[in-house]
GROMACS .gro file of C-alpha atoms in nm:
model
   48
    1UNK     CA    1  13.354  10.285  10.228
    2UNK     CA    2  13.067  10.060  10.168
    3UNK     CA    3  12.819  10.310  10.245
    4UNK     CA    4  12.860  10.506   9.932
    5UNK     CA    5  12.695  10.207   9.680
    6UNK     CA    6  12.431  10.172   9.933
    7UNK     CA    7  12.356  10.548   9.910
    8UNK     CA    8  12.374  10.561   9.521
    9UNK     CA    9  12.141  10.288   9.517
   10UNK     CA   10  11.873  10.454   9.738
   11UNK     CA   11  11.900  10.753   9.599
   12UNK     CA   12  11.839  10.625   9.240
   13UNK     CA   13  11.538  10.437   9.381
   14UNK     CA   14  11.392  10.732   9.515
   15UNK     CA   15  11.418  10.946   9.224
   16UNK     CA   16  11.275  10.625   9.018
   17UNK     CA   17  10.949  10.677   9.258
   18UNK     CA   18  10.947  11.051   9.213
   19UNK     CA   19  10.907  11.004   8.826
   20UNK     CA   20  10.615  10.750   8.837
   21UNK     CA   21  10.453  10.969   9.072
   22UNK     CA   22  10.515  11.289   8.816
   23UNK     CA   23  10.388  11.091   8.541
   24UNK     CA   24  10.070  10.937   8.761
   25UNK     CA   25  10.016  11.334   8.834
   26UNK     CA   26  10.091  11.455   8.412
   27UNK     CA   27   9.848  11.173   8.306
   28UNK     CA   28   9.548  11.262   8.614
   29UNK     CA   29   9.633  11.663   8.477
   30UNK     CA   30   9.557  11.579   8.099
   31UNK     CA   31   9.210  11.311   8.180
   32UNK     CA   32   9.106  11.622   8.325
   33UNK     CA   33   9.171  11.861   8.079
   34UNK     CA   34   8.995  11.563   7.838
   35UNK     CA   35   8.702  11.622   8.096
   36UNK     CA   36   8.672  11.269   8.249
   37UNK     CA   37   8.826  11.107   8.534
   38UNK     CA   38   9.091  10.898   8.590
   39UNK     CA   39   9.031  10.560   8.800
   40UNK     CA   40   9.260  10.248   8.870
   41UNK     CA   41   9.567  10.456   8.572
   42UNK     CA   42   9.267  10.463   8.303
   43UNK     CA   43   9.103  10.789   8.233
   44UNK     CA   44   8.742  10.738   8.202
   45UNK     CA   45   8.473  10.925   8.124
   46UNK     CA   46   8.660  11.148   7.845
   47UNK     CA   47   8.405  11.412   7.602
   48UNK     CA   48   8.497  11.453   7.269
   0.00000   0.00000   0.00000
């Protein structure tokens, strides 16, 4: 009975950590496509 709060709760963590880690991964994708690098979450580097 008590088990199913516990499981919502980890399960909504997890998928909280699965969308910073898509959006670290979308943000890396377009400091490429801007030609410079991203270090530390800033994108340096970038050509315009």
């Amino acid at each position: 009975m008590i088990f199913r709060p516990v499981r919502t709760l980890i399960l909504m963590g997890l998928v909280f950590l699965a969308g910073i880690v898509f959006e670290r991964y979308q943000h890396s994708q377009r400091c490429v496509a801007a030609q410079g690098v991203a270090q530390d979450g800033l994108c340096r580097g970038i050509r315009q």
